[in-house]
Coordinates of C-alpha atoms in Angstrom, one line a residue:
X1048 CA -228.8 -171.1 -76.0
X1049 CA -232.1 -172.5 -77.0
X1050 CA -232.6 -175.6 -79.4
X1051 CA -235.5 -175.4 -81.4
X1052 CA -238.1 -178.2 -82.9
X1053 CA -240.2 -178.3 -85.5
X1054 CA -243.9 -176.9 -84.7
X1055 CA -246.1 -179.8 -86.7
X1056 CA -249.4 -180.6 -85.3
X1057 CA -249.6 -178.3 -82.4
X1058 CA -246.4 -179.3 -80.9
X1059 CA -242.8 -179.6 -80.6
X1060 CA -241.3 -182.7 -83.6
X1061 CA -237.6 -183.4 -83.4
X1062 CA -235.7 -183.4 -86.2
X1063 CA -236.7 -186.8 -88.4
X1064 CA -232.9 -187.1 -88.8
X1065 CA -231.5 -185.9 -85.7
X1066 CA -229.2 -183.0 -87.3
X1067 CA -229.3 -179.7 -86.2
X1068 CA -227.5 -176.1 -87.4
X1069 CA -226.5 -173.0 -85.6
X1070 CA -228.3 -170.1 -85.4
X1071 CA -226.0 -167.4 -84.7
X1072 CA -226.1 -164.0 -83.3
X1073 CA -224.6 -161.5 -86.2
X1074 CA -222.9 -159.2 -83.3
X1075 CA -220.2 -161.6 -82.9
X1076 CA -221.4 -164.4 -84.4
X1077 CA -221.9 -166.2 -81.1
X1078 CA -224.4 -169.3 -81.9
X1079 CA -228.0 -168.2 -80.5
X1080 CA -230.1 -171.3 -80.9
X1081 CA -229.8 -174.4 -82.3
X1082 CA -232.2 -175.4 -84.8
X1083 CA -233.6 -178.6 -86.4
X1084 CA -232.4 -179.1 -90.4
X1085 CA -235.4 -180.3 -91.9
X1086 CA -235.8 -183.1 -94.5
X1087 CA -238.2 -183.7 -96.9
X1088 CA -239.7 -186.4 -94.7
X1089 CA -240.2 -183.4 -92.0
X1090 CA -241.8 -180.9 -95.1
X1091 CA -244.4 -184.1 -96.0
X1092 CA -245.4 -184.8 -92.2
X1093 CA -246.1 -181.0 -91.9
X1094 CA -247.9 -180.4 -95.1
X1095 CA -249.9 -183.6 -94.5
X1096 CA -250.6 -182.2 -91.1
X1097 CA -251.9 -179.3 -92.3
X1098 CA -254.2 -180.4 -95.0
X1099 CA -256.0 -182.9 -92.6
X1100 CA -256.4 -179.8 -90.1
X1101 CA -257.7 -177.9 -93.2
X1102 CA -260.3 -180.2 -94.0
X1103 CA -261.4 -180.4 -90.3
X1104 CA -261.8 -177.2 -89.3
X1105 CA -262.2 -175.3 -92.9
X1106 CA -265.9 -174.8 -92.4
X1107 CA -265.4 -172.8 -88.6
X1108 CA -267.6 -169.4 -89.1
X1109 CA -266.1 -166.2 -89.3
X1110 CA -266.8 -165.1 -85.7
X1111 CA -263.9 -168.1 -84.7
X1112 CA -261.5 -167.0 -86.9
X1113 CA -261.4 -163.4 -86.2
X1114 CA -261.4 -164.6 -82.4
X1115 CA -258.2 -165.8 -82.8
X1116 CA -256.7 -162.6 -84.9
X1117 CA -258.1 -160.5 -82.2
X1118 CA -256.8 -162.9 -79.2
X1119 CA -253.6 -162.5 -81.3
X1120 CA -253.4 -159.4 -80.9
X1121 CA -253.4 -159.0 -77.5
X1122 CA -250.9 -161.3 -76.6
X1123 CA -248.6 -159.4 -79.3
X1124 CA -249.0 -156.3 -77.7
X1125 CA -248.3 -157.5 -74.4
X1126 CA -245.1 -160.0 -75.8
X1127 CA -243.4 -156.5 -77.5
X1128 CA -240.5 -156.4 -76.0
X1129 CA -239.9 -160.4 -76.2
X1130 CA -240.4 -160.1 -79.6
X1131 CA -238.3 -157.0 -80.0
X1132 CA -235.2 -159.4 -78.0
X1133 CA -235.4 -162.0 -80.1
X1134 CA -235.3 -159.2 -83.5
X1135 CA -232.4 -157.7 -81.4
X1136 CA -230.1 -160.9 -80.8
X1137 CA -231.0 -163.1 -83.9
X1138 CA -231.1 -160.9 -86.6
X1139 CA -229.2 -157.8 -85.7
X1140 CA -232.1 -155.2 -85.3
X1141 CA -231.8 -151.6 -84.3
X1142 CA -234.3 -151.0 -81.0
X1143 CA -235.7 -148.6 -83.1
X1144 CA -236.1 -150.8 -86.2
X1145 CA -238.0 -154.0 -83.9
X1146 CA -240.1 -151.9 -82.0
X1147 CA -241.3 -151.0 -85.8
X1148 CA -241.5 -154.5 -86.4
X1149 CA -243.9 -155.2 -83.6
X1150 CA -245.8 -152.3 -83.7
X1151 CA -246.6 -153.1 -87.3
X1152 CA -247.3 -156.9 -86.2
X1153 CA -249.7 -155.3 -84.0
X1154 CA -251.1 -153.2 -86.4
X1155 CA -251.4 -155.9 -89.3
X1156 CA -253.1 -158.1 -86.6
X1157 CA -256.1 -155.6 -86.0
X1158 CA -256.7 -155.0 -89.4
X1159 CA -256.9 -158.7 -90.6
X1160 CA -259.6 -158.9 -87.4
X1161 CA -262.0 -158.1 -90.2
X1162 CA -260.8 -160.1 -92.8
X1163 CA -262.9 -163.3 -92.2
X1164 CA -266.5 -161.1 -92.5
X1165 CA -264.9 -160.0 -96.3
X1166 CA -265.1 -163.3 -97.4
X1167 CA -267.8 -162.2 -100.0
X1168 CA -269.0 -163.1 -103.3
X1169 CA -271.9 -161.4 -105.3
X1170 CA -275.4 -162.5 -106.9
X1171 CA -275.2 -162.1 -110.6
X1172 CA -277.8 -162.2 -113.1
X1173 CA -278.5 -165.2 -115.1
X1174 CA -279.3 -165.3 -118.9
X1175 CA -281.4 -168.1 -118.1
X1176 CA -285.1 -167.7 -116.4
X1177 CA -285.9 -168.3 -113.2
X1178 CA -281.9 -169.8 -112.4
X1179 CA -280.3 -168.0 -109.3
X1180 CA -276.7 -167.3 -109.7
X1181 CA -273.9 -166.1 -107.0
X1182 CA -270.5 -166.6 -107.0
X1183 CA -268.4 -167.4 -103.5
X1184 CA -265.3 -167.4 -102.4
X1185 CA -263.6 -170.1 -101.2
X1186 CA -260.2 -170.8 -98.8
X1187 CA -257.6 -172.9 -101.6
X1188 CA -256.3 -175.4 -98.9
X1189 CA -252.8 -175.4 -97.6
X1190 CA -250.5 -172.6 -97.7
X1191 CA -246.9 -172.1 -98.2
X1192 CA -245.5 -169.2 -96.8
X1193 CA -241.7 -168.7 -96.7
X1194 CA -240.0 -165.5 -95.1
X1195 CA -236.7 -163.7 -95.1
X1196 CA -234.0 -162.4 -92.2
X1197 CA -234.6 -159.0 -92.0
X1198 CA -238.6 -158.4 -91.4
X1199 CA -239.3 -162.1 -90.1
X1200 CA -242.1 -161.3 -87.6
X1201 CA -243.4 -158.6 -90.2
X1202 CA -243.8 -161.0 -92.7
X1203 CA -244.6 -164.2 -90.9
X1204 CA -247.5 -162.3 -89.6
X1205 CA -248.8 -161.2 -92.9
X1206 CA -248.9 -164.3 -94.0
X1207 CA -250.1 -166.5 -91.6
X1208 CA -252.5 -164.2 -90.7
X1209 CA -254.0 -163.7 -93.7
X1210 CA -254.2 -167.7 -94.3
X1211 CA -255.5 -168.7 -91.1
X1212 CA -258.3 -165.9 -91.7
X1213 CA -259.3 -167.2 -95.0
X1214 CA -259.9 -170.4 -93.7
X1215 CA -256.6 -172.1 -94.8
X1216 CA -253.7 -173.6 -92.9
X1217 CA -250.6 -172.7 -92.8
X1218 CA -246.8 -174.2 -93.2
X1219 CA -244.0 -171.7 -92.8
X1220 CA -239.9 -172.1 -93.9
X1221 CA -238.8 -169.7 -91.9
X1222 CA -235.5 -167.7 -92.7
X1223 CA -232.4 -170.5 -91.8
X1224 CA -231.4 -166.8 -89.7
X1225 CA -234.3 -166.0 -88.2
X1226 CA -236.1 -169.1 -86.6
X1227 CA -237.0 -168.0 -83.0
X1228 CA -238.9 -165.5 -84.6
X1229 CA -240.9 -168.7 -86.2
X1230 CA -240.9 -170.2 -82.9
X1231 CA -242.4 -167.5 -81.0
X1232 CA -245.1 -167.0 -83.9
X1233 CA -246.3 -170.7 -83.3
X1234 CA -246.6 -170.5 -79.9
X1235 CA -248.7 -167.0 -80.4
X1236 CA -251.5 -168.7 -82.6
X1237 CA -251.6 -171.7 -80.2
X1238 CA -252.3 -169.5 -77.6
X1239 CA -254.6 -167.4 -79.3
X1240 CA -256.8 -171.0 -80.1
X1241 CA -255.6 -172.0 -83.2
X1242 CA -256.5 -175.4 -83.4
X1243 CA -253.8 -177.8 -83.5
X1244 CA -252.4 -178.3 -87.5
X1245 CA -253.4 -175.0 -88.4
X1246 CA -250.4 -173.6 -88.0
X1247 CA -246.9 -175.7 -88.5
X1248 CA -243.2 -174.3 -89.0
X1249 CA -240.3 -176.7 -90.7
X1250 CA -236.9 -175.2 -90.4
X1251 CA -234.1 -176.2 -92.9
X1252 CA -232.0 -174.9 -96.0
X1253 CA -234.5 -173.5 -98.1
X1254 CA -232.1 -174.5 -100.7
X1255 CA -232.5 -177.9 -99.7
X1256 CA -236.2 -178.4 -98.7
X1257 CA -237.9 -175.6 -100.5
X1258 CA -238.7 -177.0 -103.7
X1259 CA -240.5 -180.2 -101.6
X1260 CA -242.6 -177.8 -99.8
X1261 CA -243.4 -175.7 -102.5
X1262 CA -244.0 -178.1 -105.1
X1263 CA -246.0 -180.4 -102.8
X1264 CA -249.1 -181.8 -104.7
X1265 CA -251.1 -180.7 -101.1
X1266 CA -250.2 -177.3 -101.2
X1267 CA -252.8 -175.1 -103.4
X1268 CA -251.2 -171.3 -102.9
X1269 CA -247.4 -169.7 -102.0
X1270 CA -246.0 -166.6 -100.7
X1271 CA -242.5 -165.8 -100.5
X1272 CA -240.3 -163.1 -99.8
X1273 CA -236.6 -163.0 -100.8
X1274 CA -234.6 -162.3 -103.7
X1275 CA -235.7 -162.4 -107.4
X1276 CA -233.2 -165.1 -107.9
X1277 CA -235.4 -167.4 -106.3
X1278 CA -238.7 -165.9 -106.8
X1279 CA -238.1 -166.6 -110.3
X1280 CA -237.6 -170.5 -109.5
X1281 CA -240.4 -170.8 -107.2
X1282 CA -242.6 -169.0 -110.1
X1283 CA -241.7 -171.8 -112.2
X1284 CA -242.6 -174.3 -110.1
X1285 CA -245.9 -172.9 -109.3
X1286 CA -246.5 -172.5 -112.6
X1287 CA -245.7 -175.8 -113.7
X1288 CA -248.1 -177.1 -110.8
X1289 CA -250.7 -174.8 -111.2
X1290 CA -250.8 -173.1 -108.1
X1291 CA -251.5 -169.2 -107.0
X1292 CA -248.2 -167.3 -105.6
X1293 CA -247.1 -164.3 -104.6
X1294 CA -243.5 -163.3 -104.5
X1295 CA -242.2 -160.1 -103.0
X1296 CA -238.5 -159.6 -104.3
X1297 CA -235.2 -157.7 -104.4
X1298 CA -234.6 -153.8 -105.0
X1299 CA -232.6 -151.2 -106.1
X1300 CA -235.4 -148.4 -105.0
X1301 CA -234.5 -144.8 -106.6
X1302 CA -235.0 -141.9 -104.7
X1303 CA -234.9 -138.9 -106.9
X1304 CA -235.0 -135.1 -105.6
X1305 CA -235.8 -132.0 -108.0
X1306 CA -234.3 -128.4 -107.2
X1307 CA -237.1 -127.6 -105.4
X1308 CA -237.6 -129.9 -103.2
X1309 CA -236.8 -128.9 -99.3
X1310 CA -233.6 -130.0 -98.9
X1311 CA -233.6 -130.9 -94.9
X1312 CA -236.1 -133.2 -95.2
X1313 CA -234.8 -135.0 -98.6
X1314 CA -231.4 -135.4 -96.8
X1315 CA -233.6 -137.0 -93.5
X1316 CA -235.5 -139.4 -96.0
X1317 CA -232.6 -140.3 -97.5
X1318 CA -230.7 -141.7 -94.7
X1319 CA -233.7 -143.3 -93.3
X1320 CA -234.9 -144.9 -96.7
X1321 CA -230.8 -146.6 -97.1
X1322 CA -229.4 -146.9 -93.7
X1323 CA -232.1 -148.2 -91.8
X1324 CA -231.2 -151.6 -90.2
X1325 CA -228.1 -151.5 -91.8
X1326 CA -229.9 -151.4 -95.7
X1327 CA -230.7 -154.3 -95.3
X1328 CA -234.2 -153.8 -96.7
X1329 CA -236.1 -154.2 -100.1
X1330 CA -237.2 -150.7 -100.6
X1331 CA -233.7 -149.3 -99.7
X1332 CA -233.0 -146.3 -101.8
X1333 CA -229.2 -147.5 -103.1
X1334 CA -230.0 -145.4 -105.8
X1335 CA -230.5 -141.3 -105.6
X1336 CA -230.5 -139.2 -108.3
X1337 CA -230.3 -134.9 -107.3
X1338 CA -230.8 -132.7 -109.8
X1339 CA -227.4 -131.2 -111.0
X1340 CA -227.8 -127.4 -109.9
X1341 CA -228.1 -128.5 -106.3
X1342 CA -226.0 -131.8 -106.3
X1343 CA -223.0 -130.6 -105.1
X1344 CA -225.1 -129.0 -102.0
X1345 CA -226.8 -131.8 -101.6
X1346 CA -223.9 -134.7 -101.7
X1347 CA -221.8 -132.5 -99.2
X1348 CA -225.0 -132.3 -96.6
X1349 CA -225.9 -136.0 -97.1
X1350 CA -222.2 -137.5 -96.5
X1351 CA -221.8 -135.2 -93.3
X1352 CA -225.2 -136.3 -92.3
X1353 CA -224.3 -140.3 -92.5
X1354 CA -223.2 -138.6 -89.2
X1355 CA -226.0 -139.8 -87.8
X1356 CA -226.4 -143.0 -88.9
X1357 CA -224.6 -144.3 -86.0
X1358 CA -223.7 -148.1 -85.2
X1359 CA -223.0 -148.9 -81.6
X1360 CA -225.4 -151.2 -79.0
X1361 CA -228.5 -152.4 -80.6
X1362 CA -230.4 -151.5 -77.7
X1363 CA -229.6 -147.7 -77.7
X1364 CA -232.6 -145.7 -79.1
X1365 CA -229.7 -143.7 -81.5
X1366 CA -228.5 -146.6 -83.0
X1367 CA -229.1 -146.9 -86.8
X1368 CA -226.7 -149.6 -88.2
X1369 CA -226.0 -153.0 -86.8
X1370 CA -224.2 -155.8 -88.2
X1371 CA -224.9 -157.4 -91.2
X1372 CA -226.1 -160.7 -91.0
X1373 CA -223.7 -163.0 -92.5
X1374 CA -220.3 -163.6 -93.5
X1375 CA -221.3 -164.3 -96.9
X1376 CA -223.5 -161.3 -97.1
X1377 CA -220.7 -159.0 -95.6
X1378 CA -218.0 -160.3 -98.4
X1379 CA -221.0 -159.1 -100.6
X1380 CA -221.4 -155.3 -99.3
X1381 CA -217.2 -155.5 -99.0
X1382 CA -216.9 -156.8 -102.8
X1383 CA -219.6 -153.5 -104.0
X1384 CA -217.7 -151.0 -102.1
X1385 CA -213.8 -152.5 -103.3
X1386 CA -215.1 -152.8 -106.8
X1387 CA -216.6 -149.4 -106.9
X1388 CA -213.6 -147.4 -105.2
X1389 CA -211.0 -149.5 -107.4
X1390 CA -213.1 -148.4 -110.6
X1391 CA -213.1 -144.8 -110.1
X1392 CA -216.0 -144.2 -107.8
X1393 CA -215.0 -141.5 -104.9
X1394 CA -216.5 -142.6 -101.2
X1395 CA -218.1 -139.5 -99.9
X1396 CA -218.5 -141.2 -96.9
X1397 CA -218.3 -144.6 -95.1
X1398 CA -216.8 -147.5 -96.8
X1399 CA -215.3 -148.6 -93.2
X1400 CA -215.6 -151.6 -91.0
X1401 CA -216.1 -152.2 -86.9
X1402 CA -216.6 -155.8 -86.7
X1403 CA -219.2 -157.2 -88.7
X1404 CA -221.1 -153.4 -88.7
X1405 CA -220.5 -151.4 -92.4
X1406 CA -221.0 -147.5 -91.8
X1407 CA -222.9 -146.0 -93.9
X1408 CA -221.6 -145.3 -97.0
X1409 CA -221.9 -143.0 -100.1
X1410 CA -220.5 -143.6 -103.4
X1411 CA -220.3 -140.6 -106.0
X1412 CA -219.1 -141.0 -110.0
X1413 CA -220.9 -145.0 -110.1
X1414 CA -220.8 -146.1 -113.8
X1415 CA -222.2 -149.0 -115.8
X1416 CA -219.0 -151.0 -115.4
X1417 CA -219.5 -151.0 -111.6
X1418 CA -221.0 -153.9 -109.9
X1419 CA -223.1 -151.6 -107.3
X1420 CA -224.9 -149.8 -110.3
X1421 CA -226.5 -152.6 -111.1
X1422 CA -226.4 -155.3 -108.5
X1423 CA -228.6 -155.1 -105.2
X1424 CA -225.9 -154.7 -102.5
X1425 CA -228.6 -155.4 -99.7
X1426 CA -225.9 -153.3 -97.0
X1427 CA -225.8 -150.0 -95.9
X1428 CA -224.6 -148.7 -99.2
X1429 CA -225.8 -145.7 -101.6
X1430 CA -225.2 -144.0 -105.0
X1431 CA -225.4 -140.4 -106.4
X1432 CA -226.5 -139.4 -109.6
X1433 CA -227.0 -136.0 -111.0
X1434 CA -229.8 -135.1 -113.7
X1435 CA -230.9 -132.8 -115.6
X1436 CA -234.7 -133.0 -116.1
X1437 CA -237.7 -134.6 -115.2
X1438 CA -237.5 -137.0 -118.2
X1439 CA -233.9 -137.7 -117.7
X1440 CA -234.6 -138.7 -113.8
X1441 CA -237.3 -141.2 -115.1
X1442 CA -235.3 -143.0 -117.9
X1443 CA -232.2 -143.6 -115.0
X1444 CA -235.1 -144.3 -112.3
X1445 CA -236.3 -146.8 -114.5
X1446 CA -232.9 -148.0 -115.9
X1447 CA -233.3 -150.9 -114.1
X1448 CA -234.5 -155.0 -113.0
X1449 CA -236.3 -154.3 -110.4
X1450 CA -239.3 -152.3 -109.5
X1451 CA -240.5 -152.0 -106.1
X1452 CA -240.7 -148.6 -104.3
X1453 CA -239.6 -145.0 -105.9
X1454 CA -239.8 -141.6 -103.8
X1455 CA -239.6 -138.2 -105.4
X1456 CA -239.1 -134.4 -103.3
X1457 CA -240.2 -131.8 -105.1
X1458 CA -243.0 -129.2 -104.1
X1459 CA -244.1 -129.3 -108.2
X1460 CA -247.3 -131.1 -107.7
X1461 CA -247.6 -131.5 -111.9
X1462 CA -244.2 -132.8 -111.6
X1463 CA -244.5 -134.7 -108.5
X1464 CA -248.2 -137.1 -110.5
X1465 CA -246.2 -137.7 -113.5
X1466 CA -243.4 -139.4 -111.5
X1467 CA -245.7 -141.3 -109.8
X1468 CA -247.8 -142.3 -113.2
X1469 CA -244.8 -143.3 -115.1
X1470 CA -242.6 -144.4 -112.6
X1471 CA -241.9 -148.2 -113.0
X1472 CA -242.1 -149.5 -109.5
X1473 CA -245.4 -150.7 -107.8
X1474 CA -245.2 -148.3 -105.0
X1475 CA -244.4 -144.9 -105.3
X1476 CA -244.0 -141.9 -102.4
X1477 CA -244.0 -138.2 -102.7
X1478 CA -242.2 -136.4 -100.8
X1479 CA -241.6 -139.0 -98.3
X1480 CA -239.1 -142.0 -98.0
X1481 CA -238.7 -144.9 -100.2
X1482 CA -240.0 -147.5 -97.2
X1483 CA -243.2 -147.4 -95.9
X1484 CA -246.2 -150.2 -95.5
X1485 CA -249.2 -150.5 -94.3
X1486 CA -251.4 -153.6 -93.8
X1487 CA -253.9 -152.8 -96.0
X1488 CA -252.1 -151.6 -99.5
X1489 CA -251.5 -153.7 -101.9
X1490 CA -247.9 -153.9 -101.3
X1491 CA -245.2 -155.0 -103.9
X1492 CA -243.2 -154.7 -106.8
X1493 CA -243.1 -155.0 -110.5
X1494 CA -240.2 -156.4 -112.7
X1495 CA -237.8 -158.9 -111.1
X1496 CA -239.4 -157.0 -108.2
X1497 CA -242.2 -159.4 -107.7
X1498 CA -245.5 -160.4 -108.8
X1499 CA -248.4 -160.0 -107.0
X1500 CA -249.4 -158.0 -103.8
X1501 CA -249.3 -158.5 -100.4
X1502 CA -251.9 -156.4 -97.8
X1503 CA -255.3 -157.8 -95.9
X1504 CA -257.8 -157.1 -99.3
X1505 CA -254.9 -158.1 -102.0
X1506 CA -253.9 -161.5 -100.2
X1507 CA -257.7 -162.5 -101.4
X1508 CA -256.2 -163.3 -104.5
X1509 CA -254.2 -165.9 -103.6
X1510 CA -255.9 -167.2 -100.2
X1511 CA -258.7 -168.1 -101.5
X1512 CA -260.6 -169.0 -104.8
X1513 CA -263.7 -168.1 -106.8
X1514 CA -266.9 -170.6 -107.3
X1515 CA -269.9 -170.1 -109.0
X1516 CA -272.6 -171.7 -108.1
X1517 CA -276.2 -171.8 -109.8
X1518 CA -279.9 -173.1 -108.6
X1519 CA -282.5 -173.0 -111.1
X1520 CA -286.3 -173.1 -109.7
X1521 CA -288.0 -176.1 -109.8
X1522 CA -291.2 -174.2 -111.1
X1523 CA -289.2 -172.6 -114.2
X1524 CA -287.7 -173.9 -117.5
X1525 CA -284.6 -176.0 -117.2
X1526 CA -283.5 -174.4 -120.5
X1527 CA -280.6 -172.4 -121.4
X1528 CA -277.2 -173.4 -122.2

């Protein structure tokens, strides 16, 4: 068992208080590291930290920065599989699901390389004679990032990343169940160079702490992913303080599949897009509508292909579903399925418990009154619907909160572009699964989905700020207005 410290300054800080919470492995519940609980004195000390390391080193050319990104890099590639243990025992990961996690921490690494040279502004022209005009832009200060459980190294790397590249620093609340992955990140950037301050990671309740490090006067810009309950507070305070933000939220993606579409591979995407790691992701499609003259063929080939979706040891290439991360997240996946199945629904497959591991699960004749038709279960957990047109797929698609990622099959191209135009989500796949991301998109939702986008151009929007600045010639008129 490790016990953890606060990363502040470039180092190890204790606890302020001296108390300390259990990290624990979601297998068996077995604590995995012991980790400091954070107080607001420990939130002040890091943001402080921070902003004095911003104003030291905020003026380092672009050739440091990307140094760092690039040294970065390396040492990710070559720390894969340390990384990919620490995804296995904290959080619960699938083999197969880390090493996606690192190789897209790799990959989100290289791309940001370039970041700091993008840093650019424009010369516009000036109503007023011989007056020189340009605009720049400008790092905001401090940054908040907070992450989630289930892509922590994914997401701590996107944002620190992209804040240590625009010439901000950095202070990350880490996930209360993820905070060796926080750990390991801190001792990546001091290794890569990062000067000391840079970089800082407080762990604690976010419940607790959060609204001190997000509504600190010294922070300038946030980023957080979680759910839209508290995306929706942390707008509030941001707006109330006047800062930039970007929140990626909570999902209930819909996956929909026209009488054309091939069949094999809209059964494969299906399972991936719900039962990967466990559906414990954002973009999982808990919601698939089939359109009604091949639903019946459809439903029976999907619940005999849940097959598949195996649980067993994490580190088993095969394995699909682990266990879900918490008690009170399993009551939650428990409470969907018992409602469902006591309301009418019929389980097509699943519904079943080993341990703390939910197989995977598909629920047919889901109505309104149902908690899982509305509610994001966030577990292994899926619903049919049949349709009857185009039209009718969208209005159900779009029947909904949240708005993050949509996937249609069909081989109608026509009909393929006006899913995708009209679609209410802010990403949208054809013929391909509900999750996907790449470094570079503009990545996020719409609705109680999220605001904002994530990816190494759209983070410019909230990483840094615009200036305009103006010279006007000494030998020219000092007119104008």
């Amino acid at each position: 068992m490790t016990q953890l410290e606060h990363w502040i300054g470039g180092g190890a800080v204790a606890a302020s208080n001296g108390a300390y919470f259990d990290d624990l492995n979601p297998v068996d519940d077995s604590v995995y590291s012991r980790v400091p609980a954070g107080t607001a004195d420990d939130v002040n000390r890091a943001v402080e930290t921070a902003y004095q390391a911003y104003l030291k080193h905020r003026d380092l050319p672009a050739p440091v920065r990307e140094a760092w990104i690039a040294k970065a890099a390396e040492i990710m590639e070559r720390d894969t599989a340390k990384f990919a243990d620490v995804l296995v025992d904290e959080i619960g990961s699938p083999i197969a699901k880390a090493g996606f996690e690192t190789r897209f921490a790799v990959s989100f690494l290289r791309a940001a390389i370039g970041v700091p040279r993008r840093i650019r502004g424009e010369t516009i022209p000036s109503d007023t004679l011989g007056r020189f005009s340009m605009s720049l832009r400008q790092p905001v200060g401090v940054v908040a990032g907070i992450t989630p459980f289930n892509v922590p190294l994914i997401k701590g790397i996107k944002q620190s990343a992209m804040a240590l590249a625009t010439g901000n620093a950095f202070v990350l609340l880490p996930s209360e169940s993820a905070p060796m992955i926080a750990d390991l990140l801190a001792k990546l950037w001091k290794e890569a160079g990062v000067p000391d301050g840079l970089f800082n990671v407080v762990y604690g309740n976010g419940a607790e702490i959060g609204d001190v490090l997000t509504g600190h006067p010294k922070v300038a810009s946030i980023t957080f992913t979680g759910s839209s309950r508290v995306g929706k507070h942390i707008a509030e305070i941001a707006a109330r303080n006047l800062k930039k933000y970007t929140l990626e939220l909570g999902g209930k993606s819909p996956l929909v599949i026209c009488a054309d579409a091939d069949l094999d591979k809209a059964v494969n995407a299906a399972l991936f897009s719900i039962f990967m790691y466990q559906g414990q992701v954002c973009m999982g499609a808990s919601r698939i509508y089939v359109e009604r003259s091949i639903f019946d063929k459809f439903a029976e080939a999907f619940a005999a292909a849940t097959g598949r979706a195996k649980s067993g040891e994490l580190r088993e290439p095969t394995t699909m579903l682990g266990p879900i991360i918490s008690e009170r997240q399993r009551d939650r996946v428990r409470r969907h399925i018992d409602d469902a199945r006591a309301k009418g629904a019929e389980v097509l497959a699943g519904g079943e418990w080993d341990g703390n591991c939910c197989s995977a699960t598909v629920l047919r004749g889901v109505t309104s009154e149902m908690t899982v038709f509305e509610e994001e279960t966030f577990g292994p957990v899926t619903s049919l619907y049949p349709f009857d047109t185009l039209e009718e797929a969208l209005e159900l698609a779009n029947n909904t909160e949240y708005g993050l990622s949509a996937s249609i099959f069909t081989r109608d191209l026509d009909k393929a572009l006006a899913f995708a135009q009209r679609a209410e989500a802010g990403m949208v796949h054809i013929n391909a699964p509900t999750l996907h991301d790449e470094p570079h998109v503009p990545f996020g939702g719409t609705k109680a989905s999220g605001f904002g986008r994530e990816g190494t151009e759209a983070d410019l929007e909230i990483m840094t700020e615009w200036k305009w600045v103006t010279m006007q010639s000494a030998t020219a008129g000092a007119g104008g207005h």
